[in-house]
Short mmCIF file of C-alpha atoms in Angstrom, two decimals:
data_model
loop_
_atom_site.label_atom_id
_atom_site.label_comp_id
_atom_site.label_asym_id
_atom_site.label_seq_id
_atom_site.Cartn_x
_atom_site.Cartn_y
_atom_site.Cartn_z
CA MET S 22 -9.26 -11.49 16.47
CA PHE S 23 -12.48 -9.55 15.90
CA GLN S 24 -10.57 -6.51 16.71
CA TYR S 25 -8.16 -7.31 14.16
CA TRP S 26 -10.76 -7.52 11.45
CA ASN S 27 -12.64 -4.27 12.99
CA GLY S 28 -9.69 -2.15 11.97
CA TYR S 29 -9.80 -3.29 8.10
CA LEU S 30 -13.52 -3.13 8.33
CA PHE S 31 -12.91 0.79 9.24
CA VAL S 32 -10.43 1.16 6.05
CA ALA S 33 -13.28 -0.62 3.90
CA LEU S 34 -15.43 2.19 5.19
CA PHE S 35 -12.98 5.19 4.31
CA ILE S 36 -12.82 3.50 0.67
CA ILE S 37 -16.63 3.55 0.44
CA LEU S 38 -16.73 7.23 1.52
CA GLY S 39 -13.91 8.07 -0.62
CA ILE S 40 -15.75 6.74 -3.63
CA LEU S 41 -18.87 8.36 -2.72
CA LEU S 42 -17.99 11.60 -2.32
CA PRO S 43 -16.59 11.88 -5.96
CA VAL S 44 -19.62 10.10 -7.54
CA ALA S 45 -22.09 12.05 -5.54
CA SER S 46 -20.59 15.51 -6.77
CA LEU S 47 -19.52 14.58 -10.38
CA TRP S 48 -22.44 12.38 -11.41
CA VAL S 49 -25.30 13.34 -8.84
CA ILE S 50 -25.12 16.89 -7.65
CA GLY S 51 -22.87 18.20 -10.67
CA PRO S 52 -25.11 17.75 -13.85
CA LEU S 53 -27.78 19.82 -11.81
CA LEU S 54 -25.48 22.99 -11.29
CA ARG S 55 -23.15 23.02 -14.40
CA PRO S 56 -24.12 23.81 -18.08
CA ASN S 57 -23.21 21.27 -20.72
CA HIS S 58 -23.03 22.58 -24.47
CA PRO S 59 -20.12 20.96 -25.66
CA THR S 60 -19.19 22.67 -29.04
CA GLN S 61 -16.36 21.52 -31.54
CA GLY S 62 -14.27 24.64 -30.43
CA LYS S 63 -14.23 23.55 -26.78
CA ARG S 64 -13.78 19.80 -27.33
CA THR S 65 -10.35 20.21 -29.26
CA THR S 66 -6.95 19.25 -27.57
CA TYR S 67 -5.35 22.13 -26.05
CA GLU S 68 -2.00 22.87 -27.35
CA SER S 69 -1.18 26.51 -26.33
CA GLY S 70 -3.52 27.85 -29.07
CA LEU S 71 -2.19 26.14 -32.24
CA GLU S 72 -4.28 23.79 -34.07
CA PRO S 73 -3.28 20.43 -32.59
CA PHE S 74 -1.34 18.08 -34.78
CA GLY S 75 -0.95 14.56 -34.76
CA ASP S 76 -1.72 12.09 -31.55
CA ALA S 77 -0.05 12.31 -28.18
CA ARG S 78 0.20 8.41 -27.87
CA VAL S 79 3.84 8.52 -29.68
CA ARG S 80 6.97 6.51 -28.69
CA TYR S 81 8.29 8.10 -25.74
CA ASN S 82 11.77 8.08 -23.76
CA ALA S 83 12.99 4.45 -23.03
CA ARG S 84 14.65 5.56 -19.73
CA TYR S 85 11.54 5.63 -17.93
CA TYR S 86 11.39 1.89 -18.27
CA LEU S 87 15.04 1.66 -16.64
CA PHE S 88 13.82 3.54 -13.72
CA ALA S 89 10.62 1.62 -13.55
CA LEU S 90 12.90 -1.73 -13.28
CA LEU S 91 15.20 -0.17 -10.80
CA PHE S 92 12.20 0.70 -8.50
CA VAL S 93 11.17 -2.44 -8.73
CA VAL S 94 14.10 -4.27 -7.16
CA PHE S 95 14.45 -1.46 -4.62
CA ASP S 96 10.86 -1.49 -3.55
CA VAL S 97 10.69 -5.22 -2.99
CA GLU S 98 14.02 -4.66 -0.73
CA THR S 99 12.23 -2.09 1.30
CA LEU S 100 9.41 -4.41 1.76
CA PHE S 101 11.45 -7.07 2.94
CA LEU S 102 13.43 -4.60 5.47
CA TYR S 103 9.90 -3.91 6.97
CA PRO S 104 9.37 -7.24 8.70
CA TRP S 105 13.27 -7.55 9.70
CA ALA S 106 12.85 -4.21 11.23
CA VAL S 107 9.98 -5.08 13.68
CA SER S 108 11.57 -8.34 14.95
CA TYR S 109 14.95 -6.95 14.85
CA LYS S 110 15.13 -6.80 18.93
CA ARG S 111 14.21 -10.50 18.92
CA LEU S 112 16.57 -11.72 16.49
CA GLY S 113 19.68 -10.01 17.91
CA MET S 114 23.29 -10.07 16.13
CA PHE S 115 22.19 -12.92 13.52
CA ALA S 116 19.67 -10.64 12.03
CA LEU S 117 21.93 -7.60 11.78
CA VAL S 118 24.96 -10.01 9.88
CA GLU S 119 21.93 -11.09 7.43
CA MET S 120 20.77 -7.88 6.50
CA LEU S 121 24.18 -6.52 6.24
CA ILE S 122 24.93 -9.23 3.56
CA PHE S 123 21.60 -8.56 2.05
CA LEU S 124 22.26 -4.94 1.86
CA PHE S 125 25.63 -5.25 0.43
CA LEU S 126 24.20 -7.37 -2.49
CA LEU S 127 21.77 -4.59 -3.35
CA VAL S 128 24.49 -2.00 -3.12
CA ILE S 129 26.44 -4.09 -5.78
CA GLY S 130 23.30 -3.73 -7.97
CA LEU S 131 23.13 0.14 -7.15
CA VAL S 132 26.73 0.49 -8.10
CA TYR S 133 26.30 -1.62 -11.21
CA ALA S 134 23.46 0.50 -12.46
CA TRP S 135 25.37 3.84 -11.53
CA ARG S 136 28.55 2.47 -13.38
CA LYS S 137 26.30 1.66 -16.60
CA LYS S 138 25.13 5.11 -16.44
CA VAL S 139 21.57 4.04 -15.81
CA LEU S 140 20.88 6.88 -13.20
CA GLU S 141 21.98 9.49 -15.47
CA TRP S 142 19.24 11.31 -17.51
CA THR S 143 20.59 12.73 -20.66
CA MET J 25 -19.71 4.44 24.32
CA TRP J 26 -19.55 3.87 20.41
CA HIS J 27 -16.28 2.28 20.13
CA TRP J 28 -15.52 0.70 17.15
CA GLU J 29 -13.26 -2.03 18.96
CA ALA J 30 -16.44 -3.82 20.31
CA ASN J 31 -15.92 -7.59 20.11
CA PRO J 32 -18.07 -8.79 18.58
CA LEU J 33 -19.07 -6.24 16.38
CA ASN J 34 -22.39 -4.73 17.37
CA GLY J 35 -24.87 -1.85 16.10
CA PRO J 36 -23.55 1.01 18.29
CA ALA J 37 -19.75 0.08 17.03
CA VAL J 38 -20.80 0.12 13.53
CA LEU J 39 -22.72 3.37 13.68
CA GLY J 40 -19.62 4.66 15.68
CA MET J 41 -17.30 3.71 12.70
CA VAL J 42 -19.43 5.31 10.26
CA ILE J 43 -19.65 8.58 12.45
CA GLY J 44 -16.02 8.48 12.65
CA GLY J 45 -15.23 8.27 8.74
CA VAL J 46 -17.72 10.82 7.96
CA VAL J 47 -16.17 13.19 10.86
CA ILE J 48 -12.71 12.44 9.10
CA LEU J 49 -14.01 13.26 5.73
CA ILE J 50 -15.49 16.72 6.83
CA LEU J 51 -12.47 17.52 8.83
CA THR J 52 -10.28 16.79 5.88
CA LEU J 53 -12.35 18.80 3.55
CA LEU J 54 -12.18 21.74 5.98
CA VAL J 55 -8.23 20.91 6.49
CA VAL J 56 -7.76 21.28 2.65
CA MET J 57 -10.01 24.47 2.42
CA TYR J 58 -8.07 26.28 5.05
CA SER J 59 -4.68 24.79 4.03
CA ILE J 60 -5.17 26.36 0.58
CA TYR J 61 -6.19 29.70 2.22
CA TRP J 62 -3.19 29.71 4.61
CA GLN J 63 -1.10 28.85 1.25
CA ARG J 64 -2.17 31.85 -0.50
CA LYS J 65 -2.21 34.03 2.71
CA LEU J 66 1.39 32.96 3.75
CA ILE J 67 2.89 33.22 0.40
CA GLY J 68 1.08 36.59 0.13
CA TRP J 69 2.92 37.90 3.16
CA ILE J 70 6.05 36.62 1.96
CA GLN J 71 5.86 38.55 -0.96
CA TRP J 72 4.87 41.51 0.66
CA ARG J 73 1.11 41.25 -0.49
CA ILE J 74 -2.15 41.09 1.46
CA GLY J 75 -3.39 37.58 0.00
CA PRO J 76 -7.06 37.12 -0.19
CA ASN J 77 -9.22 39.74 1.75
CA ARG J 78 -12.35 40.17 -0.07
CA VAL J 79 -14.55 37.14 0.56
CA GLY J 80 -15.91 36.84 3.84
CA PRO J 81 -13.99 38.18 6.79
CA PHE J 82 -10.44 38.35 6.08
CA GLY J 83 -11.11 36.41 3.03
CA LEU J 84 -11.85 33.30 4.84
CA LEU J 85 -14.41 32.26 2.73
CA GLN J 86 -12.32 32.57 -0.56
CA THR J 87 -11.66 28.72 -0.80
CA ALA J 88 -15.59 28.02 -0.39
CA ALA J 89 -16.17 30.49 -3.26
CA ASP J 90 -13.60 28.84 -5.46
CA VAL J 91 -15.13 25.42 -4.80
CA ILE J 92 -18.55 26.77 -5.84
CA LYS J 93 -16.98 28.13 -8.86
CA LEU J 94 -15.73 25.13 -9.94
CA LEU J 95 -18.86 23.19 -9.34
CA ILE J 96 -20.74 25.29 -11.87
CA LYS J 97 -18.27 25.21 -14.61
CA GLU J 98 -18.83 22.80 -17.60
CA ASP J 99 -17.17 19.67 -17.51
CA VAL J 100 -15.48 19.47 -20.79
CA VAL J 101 -14.14 16.28 -22.11
CA PRO J 102 -11.76 16.58 -25.26
CA GLU J 103 -12.88 14.79 -28.34
CA LYS J 104 -9.86 12.74 -28.84
CA ALA J 105 -9.72 11.71 -25.09
CA ASP J 106 -10.52 8.08 -23.89
CA ARG J 107 -13.79 8.92 -22.42
CA ALA J 108 -14.07 6.34 -19.64
CA MET J 109 -10.72 6.70 -18.64
CA PHE J 110 -10.75 10.23 -18.56
CA LEU J 111 -13.95 10.32 -16.38
CA LEU J 112 -12.57 7.60 -13.81
CA ALA J 113 -8.95 8.86 -13.38
CA PRO J 114 -9.71 11.59 -10.89
CA ILE J 115 -11.60 9.24 -8.64
CA ILE J 116 -8.79 6.66 -8.81
CA ALA J 117 -6.25 9.46 -7.38
CA PHE J 118 -8.53 10.67 -4.76
CA VAL J 119 -9.65 7.40 -3.19
CA PRO J 120 -6.40 6.25 -1.82
CA ALA J 121 -5.64 9.89 -0.98
CA PHE J 122 -8.65 9.64 1.70
CA THR J 123 -7.97 6.09 2.71
CA VAL J 124 -4.54 6.69 3.91
CA LEU J 125 -6.17 8.91 6.51
CA ALA J 126 -7.55 5.94 8.08
CA ALA J 127 -4.18 4.88 9.63
CA ILE J 128 -3.19 8.17 10.88
CA PRO J 129 -3.60 8.27 14.83
CA PHE J 130 -5.14 11.78 15.49
CA SER J 131 -5.36 11.26 19.08
CA ALA J 132 -4.15 8.68 22.08
CA HIS J 133 -7.27 6.56 21.29
CA HIS J 134 -8.67 5.76 17.91
CA VAL J 135 -11.66 7.48 18.06
CA PHE J 136 -12.21 8.22 14.35
CA THR J 137 -9.37 6.05 12.88
CA ALA J 138 -8.64 2.42 12.40
CA ASN J 139 -5.82 0.95 14.60
CA ILE J 140 -4.47 -1.53 12.02
CA SER J 141 -1.06 -3.09 12.91
CA ILE J 142 0.55 -2.38 9.56
CA GLY J 143 0.11 1.47 9.77
CA ALA J 144 3.18 2.81 8.07
CA LEU J 145 3.03 0.13 5.33
CA PHE J 146 -0.43 0.66 4.75
CA TYR J 147 0.31 4.26 3.84
CA VAL J 148 3.22 3.75 1.91
CA ALA J 149 1.46 1.02 -0.20
CA LEU J 150 -1.79 2.80 -0.75
CA SER J 151 -0.08 6.21 -1.81
CA ALA J 152 1.42 4.56 -4.48
CA ILE J 153 -2.10 3.71 -6.17
CA THR J 154 -2.47 7.39 -6.83
CA ILE J 155 0.00 7.02 -9.47
CA HIS J 156 -2.11 5.05 -11.47
CA GLY J 157 -4.91 7.62 -11.41
CA VAL J 158 -2.31 10.39 -12.41
CA MET J 159 -0.75 8.22 -15.25
CA LEU J 160 -4.41 7.55 -16.39
CA GLY J 161 -5.64 10.86 -16.51
CA ALA J 162 -2.40 11.90 -18.36
CA TRP J 163 -2.76 9.07 -21.03
CA ALA J 164 -6.52 9.42 -21.31
CA SER J 165 -6.14 13.13 -22.09
CA ASN J 166 -4.59 12.44 -25.47
CA ASN J 167 -2.67 15.66 -24.92
CA LYS J 168 1.09 16.00 -25.26
CA TYR J 169 1.61 18.33 -22.22
CA SER J 170 -0.48 15.98 -20.29
CA LEU J 171 1.49 12.81 -21.42
CA ILE J 172 4.76 14.28 -20.63
CA GLY J 173 3.67 15.64 -17.23
CA GLY J 174 2.13 12.27 -16.50
CA MET J 175 5.21 10.17 -17.30
CA ARG J 176 7.47 12.99 -15.40
CA SER J 177 5.05 12.43 -12.43
CA ALA J 178 5.39 8.40 -12.47
CA ALA J 179 9.19 8.50 -12.77
CA GLN J 180 9.47 11.27 -9.91
CA LEU J 181 7.14 9.42 -7.56
CA ILE J 182 8.56 6.07 -7.79
CA SER J 183 11.99 7.25 -7.45
CA TYR J 184 11.29 9.11 -4.54
CA GLU J 185 9.14 6.26 -2.94
CA ILE J 186 12.08 4.31 -2.16
CA PRO J 187 14.14 6.98 0.00
CA LEU J 188 10.63 7.80 1.79
CA GLY J 189 10.09 3.89 2.18
CA LEU J 190 13.71 3.26 3.49
CA SER J 191 13.50 6.27 5.97
CA ILE J 192 10.59 4.87 7.75
CA VAL J 193 12.41 1.72 8.03
CA GLY J 194 14.86 3.62 10.67
CA VAL J 195 11.79 4.70 12.80
CA VAL J 196 10.32 1.33 12.65
CA LEU J 197 13.78 -0.25 13.90
CA MET J 198 13.88 2.07 16.70
CA ALA J 199 10.44 1.41 17.86
CA GLY J 200 9.95 -2.21 17.04
CA SER J 201 6.64 -1.95 15.09
CA ILE J 202 4.86 -0.87 11.98
CA ASN J 203 1.62 0.33 13.95
CA LEU J 204 1.60 3.89 13.70
CA ASN J 205 0.01 4.25 17.46
CA ASP J 206 2.76 1.77 18.87
CA ILE J 207 5.45 4.18 17.33
CA VAL J 208 4.06 7.43 19.12
CA GLU J 209 3.73 5.46 22.28
CA ALA J 210 7.43 4.24 22.05
CA GLN J 211 8.42 8.12 21.46
CA ALA J 212 6.08 9.05 24.47
CA LYS J 213 7.49 6.45 26.95
CA SER J 214 11.30 7.07 25.85
CA GLY J 215 10.69 10.90 26.08
CA LEU J 216 12.46 11.44 23.16
CA TRP J 217 11.12 12.32 19.75
CA TYR J 218 12.87 10.41 16.88
CA VAL J 219 13.88 13.43 14.78
CA ILE J 220 16.81 13.62 17.17
CA PRO J 221 17.99 9.78 16.94
CA GLN J 222 16.90 9.64 13.37
CA ILE J 223 18.07 12.77 12.20
CA LEU J 224 19.46 11.40 9.03
CA GLY J 225 16.46 9.29 8.12
CA PHE J 226 14.28 12.43 9.11
CA ILE J 227 16.36 14.80 6.45
CA VAL J 228 15.77 12.16 3.93
CA PHE J 229 12.06 11.71 4.85
CA MET J 230 11.62 15.61 4.54
CA ILE J 231 13.23 15.98 0.97
CA ALA J 232 11.63 12.53 -0.27
CA SER J 233 8.37 13.43 1.08
CA THR J 234 8.21 16.83 -0.62
CA ALA J 235 8.93 15.43 -3.96
CA GLU J 236 6.21 12.60 -3.24
CA LEU J 237 3.91 15.41 -2.78
CA SER J 238 5.08 17.29 -5.88
CA ARG J 239 5.55 20.41 -4.34
CA THR J 240 8.49 23.16 -5.06
CA PRO J 241 11.12 22.45 -5.63
CA PHE J 242 10.06 18.95 -7.08
CA ASP J 243 7.13 20.36 -8.98
CA LEU J 244 8.29 19.19 -12.41
CA PRO J 245 5.13 17.24 -13.26
CA GLU J 246 3.09 20.44 -13.12
CA ALA J 247 5.47 22.88 -14.26
CA GLU J 248 3.05 25.50 -15.16
CA SER J 249 5.69 27.66 -17.23
CA GLU J 250 6.58 24.59 -19.44
CA LEU J 251 3.82 21.84 -19.35
CA VAL J 252 0.65 24.00 -18.83
CA ALA J 253 0.05 22.25 -15.60
CA GLY J 254 0.98 18.59 -16.89
CA TYR J 255 -1.30 15.83 -16.19
CA HIS J 256 -4.42 17.92 -15.78
CA THR J 257 -4.16 20.09 -18.62
CA GLU J 258 -7.57 19.00 -20.07
CA TYR J 259 -9.34 18.85 -17.02
CA SER J 260 -11.78 21.35 -16.16
CA GLY J 261 -14.60 22.22 -13.64
CA PHE J 262 -15.01 19.91 -10.67
CA ARG J 263 -12.69 16.99 -12.22
CA PHE J 264 -9.82 19.50 -12.00
CA ALA J 265 -10.98 20.17 -8.28
CA PHE J 266 -10.58 16.49 -7.49
CA PHE J 267 -7.20 16.32 -8.73
CA MET J 268 -6.35 19.42 -6.71
CA LEU J 269 -8.15 17.88 -3.80
CA THR J 270 -6.04 14.74 -3.78
CA GLU J 271 -2.93 16.89 -3.84
CA TYR J 272 -3.97 18.83 -0.55
CA VAL J 273 -5.07 15.56 1.25
CA TYR J 274 -1.72 13.94 0.58
CA LEU J 275 -0.31 17.27 2.05
CA PHE J 276 -2.58 16.75 5.03
CA ALA J 277 -1.86 12.93 5.28
CA MET J 278 1.78 13.52 4.85
CA ALA J 279 1.98 16.02 7.58
CA GLY J 280 -0.07 13.57 9.65
CA LEU J 281 2.85 11.04 9.01
CA PHE J 282 5.66 13.60 9.69
CA ALA J 283 4.03 14.28 12.80
CA THR J 284 3.70 10.50 13.88
CA LEU J 285 7.16 9.07 12.90
CA TYR J 286 9.33 12.03 14.15
CA LEU J 287 7.66 14.36 16.30
CA GLY J 288 5.53 12.14 18.59
CA GLY J 289 2.34 12.53 17.27
CA TRP J 290 -0.35 13.25 19.72
CA SER J 291 2.06 12.91 22.67
CA GLY J 292 3.02 15.99 24.48
CA PRO J 293 2.89 17.81 27.63
CA LEU J 294 -0.18 19.80 29.08
CA LEU J 295 -2.16 20.15 25.93
CA PRO J 296 -4.58 17.66 24.84
CA GLY J 297 -3.43 14.89 22.16
CA TRP J 298 -5.33 16.17 19.13
CA LEU J 299 -4.14 19.93 19.56
CA TRP J 300 -0.59 18.49 19.81
CA PHE J 301 -1.04 16.65 16.76
CA ALA J 302 -2.71 19.67 15.03
CA ILE J 303 0.02 21.97 15.89
CA LYS J 304 2.65 19.52 14.59
CA ALA J 305 0.89 18.72 11.22
CA PHE J 306 0.11 22.88 10.83
CA LEU J 307 4.10 23.14 11.11
CA TYR J 308 4.91 20.49 8.30
CA ILE J 309 2.17 22.18 6.04
CA SER J 310 3.68 26.10 6.75
CA PHE J 311 7.19 24.60 6.00
CA GLN J 312 6.01 23.23 2.68
CA PHE J 313 4.15 26.39 1.78
CA TRP J 314 7.28 28.38 2.70
CA LEU J 315 9.62 26.19 0.94
CA GLN J 316 7.15 26.88 -2.27
CA ALA J 317 7.57 30.73 -1.81
CA THR J 318 11.45 30.68 -1.65
CA MET J 319 12.53 27.74 -3.67
CA PRO J 320 13.29 27.66 -7.66
CA ARG J 321 12.34 24.48 -9.67
CA MET J 322 14.83 21.62 -10.25
CA ARG J 323 15.80 20.35 -13.82
CA VAL J 324 14.87 16.70 -14.41
CA ASP J 325 18.06 15.37 -14.72
CA GLN J 326 19.09 16.58 -11.30
CA LEU J 327 15.88 15.39 -9.78
CA MET J 328 16.42 11.76 -11.02
CA SER J 329 19.92 11.45 -10.17
CA PHE J 330 19.37 13.19 -6.91
CA SER J 331 17.14 10.36 -5.42
CA TRP J 332 19.09 7.58 -6.80
CA LYS J 333 22.54 8.87 -6.03
CA VAL J 334 22.20 11.02 -2.68
CA LEU J 335 19.06 10.05 -0.93
CA LEU J 336 19.01 6.20 -1.35
CA PRO J 337 22.69 5.75 -0.03
CA LEU J 338 21.80 7.98 2.81
CA ALA J 339 18.75 6.07 3.68
CA LEU J 340 20.80 2.69 3.54
CA VAL J 341 23.47 4.34 5.69
CA ASN J 342 20.82 5.51 8.21
CA ILE J 343 19.34 2.00 8.11
CA VAL J 344 22.76 0.41 9.17
CA ILE J 345 23.72 3.11 11.57
CA THR J 346 20.49 2.66 13.45
CA ALA J 347 20.65 -1.20 13.32
CA VAL J 348 24.30 -1.22 14.54
CA VAL J 349 23.65 1.51 17.56
CA LYS J 350 20.60 -0.68 18.26
CA ALA J 351 22.35 -3.99 18.78
CA PHE J 352 25.25 -2.67 20.90
CA VAL J 353 23.53 -0.12 23.09
#
């Protein structure tokens, strides 16, 4: 039990180190080394040398949302497959049939999306 | 000695953990430095050039010089950017990149890394958080190139994460465990690396991992010629360096995952475990640079449909074949 938690304590340590490195180099050491003279010209948005116009936060392609929805469906499926794969040896034939049914239902979903031309990027 | 698995946890074990974490951090930074050097050298040779050869012997200190240069550059924040988000984004991208290394077994005993029971899942779950950092940085920049690059990046990463996760399921089926160390031990015991029985899953993994790393031919999020580096157009100085660092830390982590899942990780004859691991990881990293020197960039419509129409069905077929073979053999 203790060994189990020790592993995650180690992960927590990695997270702390991962935060410390950028914080130390960007907010502690960085300001001592780098110059800081913000001028108006520097602070304009880069647009290949032209005067920037408008705002970047405009409406964009709704296709991104469709892919995000599909992603949620299939990612949850992947998540269900992991515990199944681990205990597959113990469950035997029952697990195989169950999973084939599960995959079949999902493939129907994929075929539906395919036929509806959701997977096309045009 | 300072073994972190001490039960209950005592002083030396905590000290061992801290030393382990710091060693891995330094090791990671060194690996990143020299994989950038190796990238420039290898691509130089492929293109009949010499590559970096001025700073230090054989140009070995070139990357160190580049890092120092970035450190002393001004940190410009655009006027229209969302300041807090803009400053925070590189850190959100970097932290999970480093944390996934905690689950990778570098040698037979977890000396410097954690032995957690859900290793493979841990990798997939944490690496998804980086997308948030990239999206946040792209949106906060308030730059049109950045926003397009960020959206493309998110769409690409989520599309290719599914074949990647499904191809790992094949390996988990073979080994009967998600613990990365158990997977290596199962391969060592059977004497057959999973690259052979899982060849279909291996191909899917290689393609999907290249896309996850946004490397050529899938480098659309950063397409220099059309998007001016995409999501990090507005970033300068060391904040830009952290985005680059994230990218190369993932290259290293993915090389570790590749070695662990398909090439038997630290297992191998004669040589010590960590050396085998290093050789296999080096193979993957070199393969990525080779691709970069030889492949053109894909189109965005090809990219998206390739993941959903080719890789996803292939990964599902791989799982079904593995399960059926496993049930009857």
